[in-house]
Tab-separated table of C-alpha atoms in Angstrom:
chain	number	residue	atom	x	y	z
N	1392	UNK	CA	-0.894	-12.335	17.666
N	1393	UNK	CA	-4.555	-13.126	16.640
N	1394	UNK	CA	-4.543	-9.924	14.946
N	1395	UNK	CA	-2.284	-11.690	12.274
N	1396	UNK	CA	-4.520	-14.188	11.453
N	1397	UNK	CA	-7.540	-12.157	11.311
N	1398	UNK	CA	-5.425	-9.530	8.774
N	1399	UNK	CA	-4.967	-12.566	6.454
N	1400	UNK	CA	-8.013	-13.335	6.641
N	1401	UNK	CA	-9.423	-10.156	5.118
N	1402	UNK	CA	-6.922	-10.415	2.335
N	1403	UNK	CA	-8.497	-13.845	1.845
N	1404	UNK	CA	-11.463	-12.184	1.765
N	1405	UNK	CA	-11.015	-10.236	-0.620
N	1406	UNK	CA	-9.845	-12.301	-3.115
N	1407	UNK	CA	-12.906	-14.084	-2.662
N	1408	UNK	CA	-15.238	-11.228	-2.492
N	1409	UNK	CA	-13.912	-10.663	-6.017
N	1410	UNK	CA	-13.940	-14.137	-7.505
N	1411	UNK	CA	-17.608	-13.957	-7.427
N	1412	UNK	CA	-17.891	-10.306	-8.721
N	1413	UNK	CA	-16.130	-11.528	-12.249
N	1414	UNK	CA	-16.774	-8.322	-14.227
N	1415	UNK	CA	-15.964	-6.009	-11.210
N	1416	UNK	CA	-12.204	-8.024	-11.217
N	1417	UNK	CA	-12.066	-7.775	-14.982
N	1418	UNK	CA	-12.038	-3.781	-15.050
N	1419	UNK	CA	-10.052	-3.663	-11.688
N	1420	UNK	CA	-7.432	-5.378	-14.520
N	1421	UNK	CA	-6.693	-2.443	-15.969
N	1422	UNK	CA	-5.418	-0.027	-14.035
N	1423	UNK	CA	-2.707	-2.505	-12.648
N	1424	UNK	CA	-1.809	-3.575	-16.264
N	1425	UNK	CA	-1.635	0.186	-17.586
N	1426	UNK	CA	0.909	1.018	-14.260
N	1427	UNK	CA	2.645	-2.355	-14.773
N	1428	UNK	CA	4.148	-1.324	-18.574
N	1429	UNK	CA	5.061	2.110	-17.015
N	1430	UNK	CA	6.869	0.466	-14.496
N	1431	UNK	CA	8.301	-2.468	-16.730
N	1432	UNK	CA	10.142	0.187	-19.199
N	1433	UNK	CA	11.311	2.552	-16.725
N	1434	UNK	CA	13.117	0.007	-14.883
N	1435	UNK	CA	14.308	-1.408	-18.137
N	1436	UNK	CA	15.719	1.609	-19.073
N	1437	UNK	CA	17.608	2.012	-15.785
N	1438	UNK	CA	19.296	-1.460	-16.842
N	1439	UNK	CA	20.273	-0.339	-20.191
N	1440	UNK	CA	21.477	2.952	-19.440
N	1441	UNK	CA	21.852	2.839	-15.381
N	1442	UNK	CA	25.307	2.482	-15.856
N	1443	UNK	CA	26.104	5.222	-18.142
N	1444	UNK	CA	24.556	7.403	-16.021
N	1445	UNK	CA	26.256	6.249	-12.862
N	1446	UNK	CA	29.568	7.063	-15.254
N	1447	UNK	CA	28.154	10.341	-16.186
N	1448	UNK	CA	27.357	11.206	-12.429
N	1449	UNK	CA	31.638	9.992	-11.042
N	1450	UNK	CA	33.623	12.002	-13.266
N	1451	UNK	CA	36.209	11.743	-10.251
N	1452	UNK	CA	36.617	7.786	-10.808
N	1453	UNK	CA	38.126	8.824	-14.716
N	1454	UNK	CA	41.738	8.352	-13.261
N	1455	UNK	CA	41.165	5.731	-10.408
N	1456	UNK	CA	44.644	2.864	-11.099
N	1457	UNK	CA	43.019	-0.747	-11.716
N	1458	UNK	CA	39.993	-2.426	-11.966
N	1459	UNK	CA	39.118	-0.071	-8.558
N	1460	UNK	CA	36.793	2.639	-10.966
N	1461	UNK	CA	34.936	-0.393	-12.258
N	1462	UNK	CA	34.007	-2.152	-9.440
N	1463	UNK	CA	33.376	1.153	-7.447
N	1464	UNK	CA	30.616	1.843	-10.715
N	1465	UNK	CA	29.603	-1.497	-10.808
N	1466	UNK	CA	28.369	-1.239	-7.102
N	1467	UNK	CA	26.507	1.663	-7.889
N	1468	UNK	CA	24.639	0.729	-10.459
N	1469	UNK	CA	23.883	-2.459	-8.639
N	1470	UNK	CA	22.375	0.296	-5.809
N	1471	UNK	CA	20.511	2.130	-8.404
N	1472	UNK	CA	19.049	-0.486	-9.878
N	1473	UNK	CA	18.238	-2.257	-6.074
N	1474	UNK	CA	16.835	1.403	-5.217
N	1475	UNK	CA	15.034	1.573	-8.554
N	1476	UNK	CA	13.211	-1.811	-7.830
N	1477	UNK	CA	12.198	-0.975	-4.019
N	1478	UNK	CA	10.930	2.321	-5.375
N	1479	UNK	CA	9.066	0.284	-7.929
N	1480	UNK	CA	7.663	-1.573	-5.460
N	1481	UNK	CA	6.620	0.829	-2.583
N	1482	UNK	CA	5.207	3.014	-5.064
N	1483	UNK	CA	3.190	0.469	-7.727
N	1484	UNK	CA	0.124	0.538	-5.497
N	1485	UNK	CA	-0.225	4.172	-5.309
N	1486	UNK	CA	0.375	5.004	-8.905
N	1487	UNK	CA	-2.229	1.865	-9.210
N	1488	UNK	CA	-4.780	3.168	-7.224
N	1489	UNK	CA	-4.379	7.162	-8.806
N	1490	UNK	CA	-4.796	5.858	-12.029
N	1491	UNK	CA	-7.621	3.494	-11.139
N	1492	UNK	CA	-9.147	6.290	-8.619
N	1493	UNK	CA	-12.934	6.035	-10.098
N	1494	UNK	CA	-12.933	2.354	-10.488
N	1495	UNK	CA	-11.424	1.577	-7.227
N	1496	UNK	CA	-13.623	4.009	-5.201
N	1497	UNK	CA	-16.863	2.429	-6.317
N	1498	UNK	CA	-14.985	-1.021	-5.935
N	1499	UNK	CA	-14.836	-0.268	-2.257
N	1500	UNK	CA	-18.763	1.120	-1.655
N	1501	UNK	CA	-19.931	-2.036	-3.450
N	1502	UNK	CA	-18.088	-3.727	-0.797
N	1503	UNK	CA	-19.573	-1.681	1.582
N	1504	UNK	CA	-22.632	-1.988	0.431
N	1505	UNK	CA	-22.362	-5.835	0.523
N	1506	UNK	CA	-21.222	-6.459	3.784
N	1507	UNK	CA	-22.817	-3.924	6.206
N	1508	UNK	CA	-26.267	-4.903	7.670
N	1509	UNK	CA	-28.171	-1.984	6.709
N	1510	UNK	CA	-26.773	-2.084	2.758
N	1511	UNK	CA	-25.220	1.139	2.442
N	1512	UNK	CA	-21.579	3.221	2.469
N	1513	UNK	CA	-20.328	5.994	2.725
N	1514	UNK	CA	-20.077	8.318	0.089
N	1515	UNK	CA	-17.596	11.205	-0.283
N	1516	UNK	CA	-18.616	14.907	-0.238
N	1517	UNK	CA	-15.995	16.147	-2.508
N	1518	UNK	CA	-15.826	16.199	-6.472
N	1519	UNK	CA	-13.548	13.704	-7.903
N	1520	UNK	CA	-11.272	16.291	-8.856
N	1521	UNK	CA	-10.682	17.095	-5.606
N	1522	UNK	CA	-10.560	13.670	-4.657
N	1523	UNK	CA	-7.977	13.120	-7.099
N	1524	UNK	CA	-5.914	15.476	-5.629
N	1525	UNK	CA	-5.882	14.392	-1.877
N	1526	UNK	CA	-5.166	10.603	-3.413
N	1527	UNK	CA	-2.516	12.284	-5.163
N	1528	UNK	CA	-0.963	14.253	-2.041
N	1529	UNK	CA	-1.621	11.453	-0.079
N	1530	UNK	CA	0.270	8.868	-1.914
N	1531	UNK	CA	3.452	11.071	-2.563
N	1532	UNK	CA	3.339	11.707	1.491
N	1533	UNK	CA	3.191	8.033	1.671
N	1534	UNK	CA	6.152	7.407	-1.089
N	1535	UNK	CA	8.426	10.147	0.927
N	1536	UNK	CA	8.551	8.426	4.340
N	1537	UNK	CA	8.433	4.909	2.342
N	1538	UNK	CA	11.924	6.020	0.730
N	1539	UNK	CA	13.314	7.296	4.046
N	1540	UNK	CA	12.697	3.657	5.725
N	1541	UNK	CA	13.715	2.369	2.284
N	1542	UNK	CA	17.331	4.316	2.506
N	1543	UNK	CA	17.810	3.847	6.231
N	1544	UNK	CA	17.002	0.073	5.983
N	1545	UNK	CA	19.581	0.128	2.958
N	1546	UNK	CA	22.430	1.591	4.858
N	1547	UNK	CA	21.632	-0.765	7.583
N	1548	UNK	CA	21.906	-4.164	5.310
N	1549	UNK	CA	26.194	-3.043	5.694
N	1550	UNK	CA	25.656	-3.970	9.609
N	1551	UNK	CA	27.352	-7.468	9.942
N	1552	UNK	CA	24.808	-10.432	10.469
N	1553	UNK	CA	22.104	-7.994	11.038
N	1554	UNK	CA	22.061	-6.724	7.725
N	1555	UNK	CA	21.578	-10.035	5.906
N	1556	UNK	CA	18.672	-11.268	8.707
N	1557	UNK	CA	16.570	-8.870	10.438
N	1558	UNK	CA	17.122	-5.998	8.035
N	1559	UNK	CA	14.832	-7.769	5.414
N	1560	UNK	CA	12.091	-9.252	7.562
N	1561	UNK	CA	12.007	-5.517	8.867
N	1562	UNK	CA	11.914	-4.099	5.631
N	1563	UNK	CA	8.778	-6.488	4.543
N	1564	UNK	CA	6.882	-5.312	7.202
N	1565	UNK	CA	7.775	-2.027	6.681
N	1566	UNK	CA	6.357	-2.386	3.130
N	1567	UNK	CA	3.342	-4.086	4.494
N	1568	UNK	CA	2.771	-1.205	6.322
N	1569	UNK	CA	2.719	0.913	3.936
N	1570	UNK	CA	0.587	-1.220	1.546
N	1571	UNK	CA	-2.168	-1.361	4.014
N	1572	UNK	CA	-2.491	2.724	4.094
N	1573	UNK	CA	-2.160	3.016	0.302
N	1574	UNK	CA	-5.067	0.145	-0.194
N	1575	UNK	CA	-7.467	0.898	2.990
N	1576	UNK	CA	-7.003	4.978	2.296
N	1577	UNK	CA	-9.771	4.252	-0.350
N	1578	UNK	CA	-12.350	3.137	2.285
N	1579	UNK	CA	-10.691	5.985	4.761
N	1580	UNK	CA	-10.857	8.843	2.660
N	1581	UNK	CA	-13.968	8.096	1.523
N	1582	UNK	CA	-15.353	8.748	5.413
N	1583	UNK	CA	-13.618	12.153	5.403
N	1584	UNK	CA	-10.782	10.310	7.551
N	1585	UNK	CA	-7.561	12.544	6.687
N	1586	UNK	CA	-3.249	11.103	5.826
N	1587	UNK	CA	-2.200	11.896	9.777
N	1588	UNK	CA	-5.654	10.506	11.585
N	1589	UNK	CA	-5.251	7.337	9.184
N	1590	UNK	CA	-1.551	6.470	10.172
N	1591	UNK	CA	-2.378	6.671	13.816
N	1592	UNK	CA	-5.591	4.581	13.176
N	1593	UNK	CA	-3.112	1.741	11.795
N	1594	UNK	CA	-0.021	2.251	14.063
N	1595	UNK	CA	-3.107	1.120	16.862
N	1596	UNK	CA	-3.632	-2.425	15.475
N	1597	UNK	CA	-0.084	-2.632	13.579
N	1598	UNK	CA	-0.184	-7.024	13.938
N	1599	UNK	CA	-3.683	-6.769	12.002
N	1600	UNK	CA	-2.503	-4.178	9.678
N	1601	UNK	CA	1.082	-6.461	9.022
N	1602	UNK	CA	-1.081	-9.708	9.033
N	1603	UNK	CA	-2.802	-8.250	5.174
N	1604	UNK	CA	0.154	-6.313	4.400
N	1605	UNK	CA	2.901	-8.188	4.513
N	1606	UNK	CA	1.744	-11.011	2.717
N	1607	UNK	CA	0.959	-9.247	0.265
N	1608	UNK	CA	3.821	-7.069	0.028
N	1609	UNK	CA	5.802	-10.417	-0.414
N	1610	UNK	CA	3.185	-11.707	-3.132
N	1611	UNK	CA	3.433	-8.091	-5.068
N	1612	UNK	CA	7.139	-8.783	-5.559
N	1613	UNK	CA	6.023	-11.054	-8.337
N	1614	UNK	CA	5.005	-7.770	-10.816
N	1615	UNK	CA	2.076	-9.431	-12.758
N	1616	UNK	CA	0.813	-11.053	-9.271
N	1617	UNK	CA	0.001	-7.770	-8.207
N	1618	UNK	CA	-1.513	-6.941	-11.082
N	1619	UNK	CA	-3.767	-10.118	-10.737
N	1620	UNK	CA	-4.269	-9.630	-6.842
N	1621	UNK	CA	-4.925	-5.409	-6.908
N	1622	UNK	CA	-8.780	-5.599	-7.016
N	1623	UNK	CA	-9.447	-8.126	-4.131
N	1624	UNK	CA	-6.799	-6.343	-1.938
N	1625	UNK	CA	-8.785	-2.932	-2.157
N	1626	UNK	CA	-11.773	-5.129	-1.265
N	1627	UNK	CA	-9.939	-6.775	1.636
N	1628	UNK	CA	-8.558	-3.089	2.770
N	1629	UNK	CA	-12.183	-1.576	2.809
N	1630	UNK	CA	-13.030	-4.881	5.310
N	1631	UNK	CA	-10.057	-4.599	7.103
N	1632	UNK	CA	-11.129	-0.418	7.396
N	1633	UNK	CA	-14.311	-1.098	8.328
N	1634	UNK	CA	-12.698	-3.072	11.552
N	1635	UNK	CA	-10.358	-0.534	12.389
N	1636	UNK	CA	-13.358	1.831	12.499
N	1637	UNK	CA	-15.374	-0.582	14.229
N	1638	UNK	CA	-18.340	-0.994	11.936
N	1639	UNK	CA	-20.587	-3.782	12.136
N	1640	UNK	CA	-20.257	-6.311	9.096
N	1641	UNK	CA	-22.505	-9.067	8.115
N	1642	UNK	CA	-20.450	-12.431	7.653
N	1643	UNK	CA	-19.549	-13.277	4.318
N	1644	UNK	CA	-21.771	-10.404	3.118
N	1645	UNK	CA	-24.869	-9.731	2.187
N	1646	UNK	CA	-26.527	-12.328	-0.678
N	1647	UNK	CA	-23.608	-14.367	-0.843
N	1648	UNK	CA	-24.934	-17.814	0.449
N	1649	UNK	CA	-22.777	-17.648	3.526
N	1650	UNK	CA	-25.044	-16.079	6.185
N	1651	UNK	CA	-25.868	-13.010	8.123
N	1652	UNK	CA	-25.033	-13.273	11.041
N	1653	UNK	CA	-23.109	-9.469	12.445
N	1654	UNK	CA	-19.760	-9.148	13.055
N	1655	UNK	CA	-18.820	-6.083	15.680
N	1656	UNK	CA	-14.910	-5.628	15.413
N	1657	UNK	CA	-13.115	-4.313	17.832
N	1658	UNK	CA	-12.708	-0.660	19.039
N	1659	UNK	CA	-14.363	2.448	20.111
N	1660	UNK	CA	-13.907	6.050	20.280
N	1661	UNK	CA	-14.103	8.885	17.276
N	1662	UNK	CA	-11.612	9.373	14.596
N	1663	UNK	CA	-11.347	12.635	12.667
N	1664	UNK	CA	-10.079	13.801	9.559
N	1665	UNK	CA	-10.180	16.638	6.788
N	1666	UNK	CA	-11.939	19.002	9.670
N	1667	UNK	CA	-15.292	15.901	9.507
N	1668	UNK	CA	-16.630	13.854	12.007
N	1669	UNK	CA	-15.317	10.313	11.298
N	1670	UNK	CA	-17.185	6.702	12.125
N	1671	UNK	CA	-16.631	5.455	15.086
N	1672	UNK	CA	-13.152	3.400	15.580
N	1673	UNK	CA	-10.678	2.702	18.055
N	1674	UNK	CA	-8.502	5.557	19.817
N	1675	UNK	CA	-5.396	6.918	18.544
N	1676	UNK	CA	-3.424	9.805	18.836
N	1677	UNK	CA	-4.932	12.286	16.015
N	1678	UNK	CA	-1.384	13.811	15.622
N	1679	UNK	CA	-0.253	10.084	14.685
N	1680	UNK	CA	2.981	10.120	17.367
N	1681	UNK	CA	3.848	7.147	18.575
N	1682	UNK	CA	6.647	4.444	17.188
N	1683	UNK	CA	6.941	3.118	13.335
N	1684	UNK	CA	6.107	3.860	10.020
């Protein structure tokens, strides 16, 4: 259970990291503000018009005796709408960090840069264009098997009891989950580390990966807190990375007031991805079986 408090901790982290890199958190703004008034009129159009289009879609309910075709409508559009908001929210971070993809990247090596002993970071050996296109790939992969936890959780809220208690906590650590791959993928891909080699990297230390995730899954429910909190949770995902990896860090990073004394997280062993050596990190199955998300 340590592993929890350690993942908050590098969400902390990160928020702090960025508080005292004010103009690097005043263009990580704007990516998050751009997606957020995407997101803010489609789901205001599926308010306005959800229902219409739930009418258009049950041409069968025309002729149903009573207030029976309303209601039966009325629920759907209710699970539209619920569907149209978890969608919203699985998926804000991704469409976040594609449209942010320059920004963010060199968010993450200046965190890097700042933290491990000898200065540097990784850099990637791809043009952005193709970079673009793996974050791209990568996030839509990541969207897909979000939805299918997203429907099967939904059909299992009917369950009695279970629905209405365990189905939610599940479902925000489900979403934590996910958040975690979207937001430390930056500092992954950026090694060469590929989607499958990634998942089974996270599914190995899932109570550090749900201890920054799911907190800030919760907090992202809030739509402009995400917006406000996007920047320092890439920089607390490339920290977090750089443990899963195994990567010496200097505490509090480098010129920051706080020290230098090295941190060696835990793990060993190789992880690979994209057909490229990756840094060392702890052992996992590189065809990502296993349990989860």
């Amino acid at each position: 259970m340590r592993d929890l408090g350690v993942g908050f901790g590098y969400l902390l982290q990160g928020q702090r990291w960025m508080a005292r890199h004010g103009r690097s958190y005043g263009f990580g703004l704007l990516p998050g503000l751009v997606t957020l008034v995407l997101y803010a009129a489609a789901l205001t159009s599926l308010a306005l018009w959800g229902e219409d289009a739930v009418a258009w879609a049950t041409p069968f309910a025309d002729g149903w005796p009573g207030p029976w075709s309303g209601l039966f409508r009325g629920f759907l559009t209710a699970v539209l709408f619920a569907l149209g908001l978890l969608l919203a929210v699985v998926t804000f971070t991704a469409v976040t960090l594609l449209v942010g993809q320059p920004f963010y990247e060199n968010l993450s090596a200046k965190v890097d840069r700042d933290v491990s002993p000898d200065g540097t970071a990784p850099e990637p050996d791809l043009p952005l264009w193709h970079e673009l296109w793996i974050s791209a790939r990568d996030g839509l992969r990541i969207v897909v098997r979000a939805a299918v936890w997203g429907v099967l959780l939904f059909a299992l809220g009917f369950l009695p009891f279970v629905g209405q208690t365990a189905v939610p906590v599940i479902g925000f650590f489900v979403t934590g989950f996910f958040l975690t791959e979207e937001l430390a993928g930056v500092a992954l891909q950026r090694r060469g580390i590929d989607l499958r080699p990634r998942l089974a990297l996270l599914r190995s230390r899932r109570t550090l990966v749900w201890g920054f995730g799911t907190p800030l899954g919760l907090a992202f429910l809030v739509p402009f807190v995400a917006v406000l909190l996007m920047p320092g949770a890439v920089a607390g995902a490339t920290l977090l990375a750089r443990d899963l990896l195994g990567e010496e860090t200097t505490g509090g990073g480098r010129g920051t007031g706080t020290g230098h004394e090295t941190v060696t997280p835990h793990g060993s062993g190789t992880v690979t991805g994209a057909g490229r050596p990756g840094p060392a990190g702890p052992s996992a199955p590189a065809d990502g079986t296993g349990p989860a998300a």
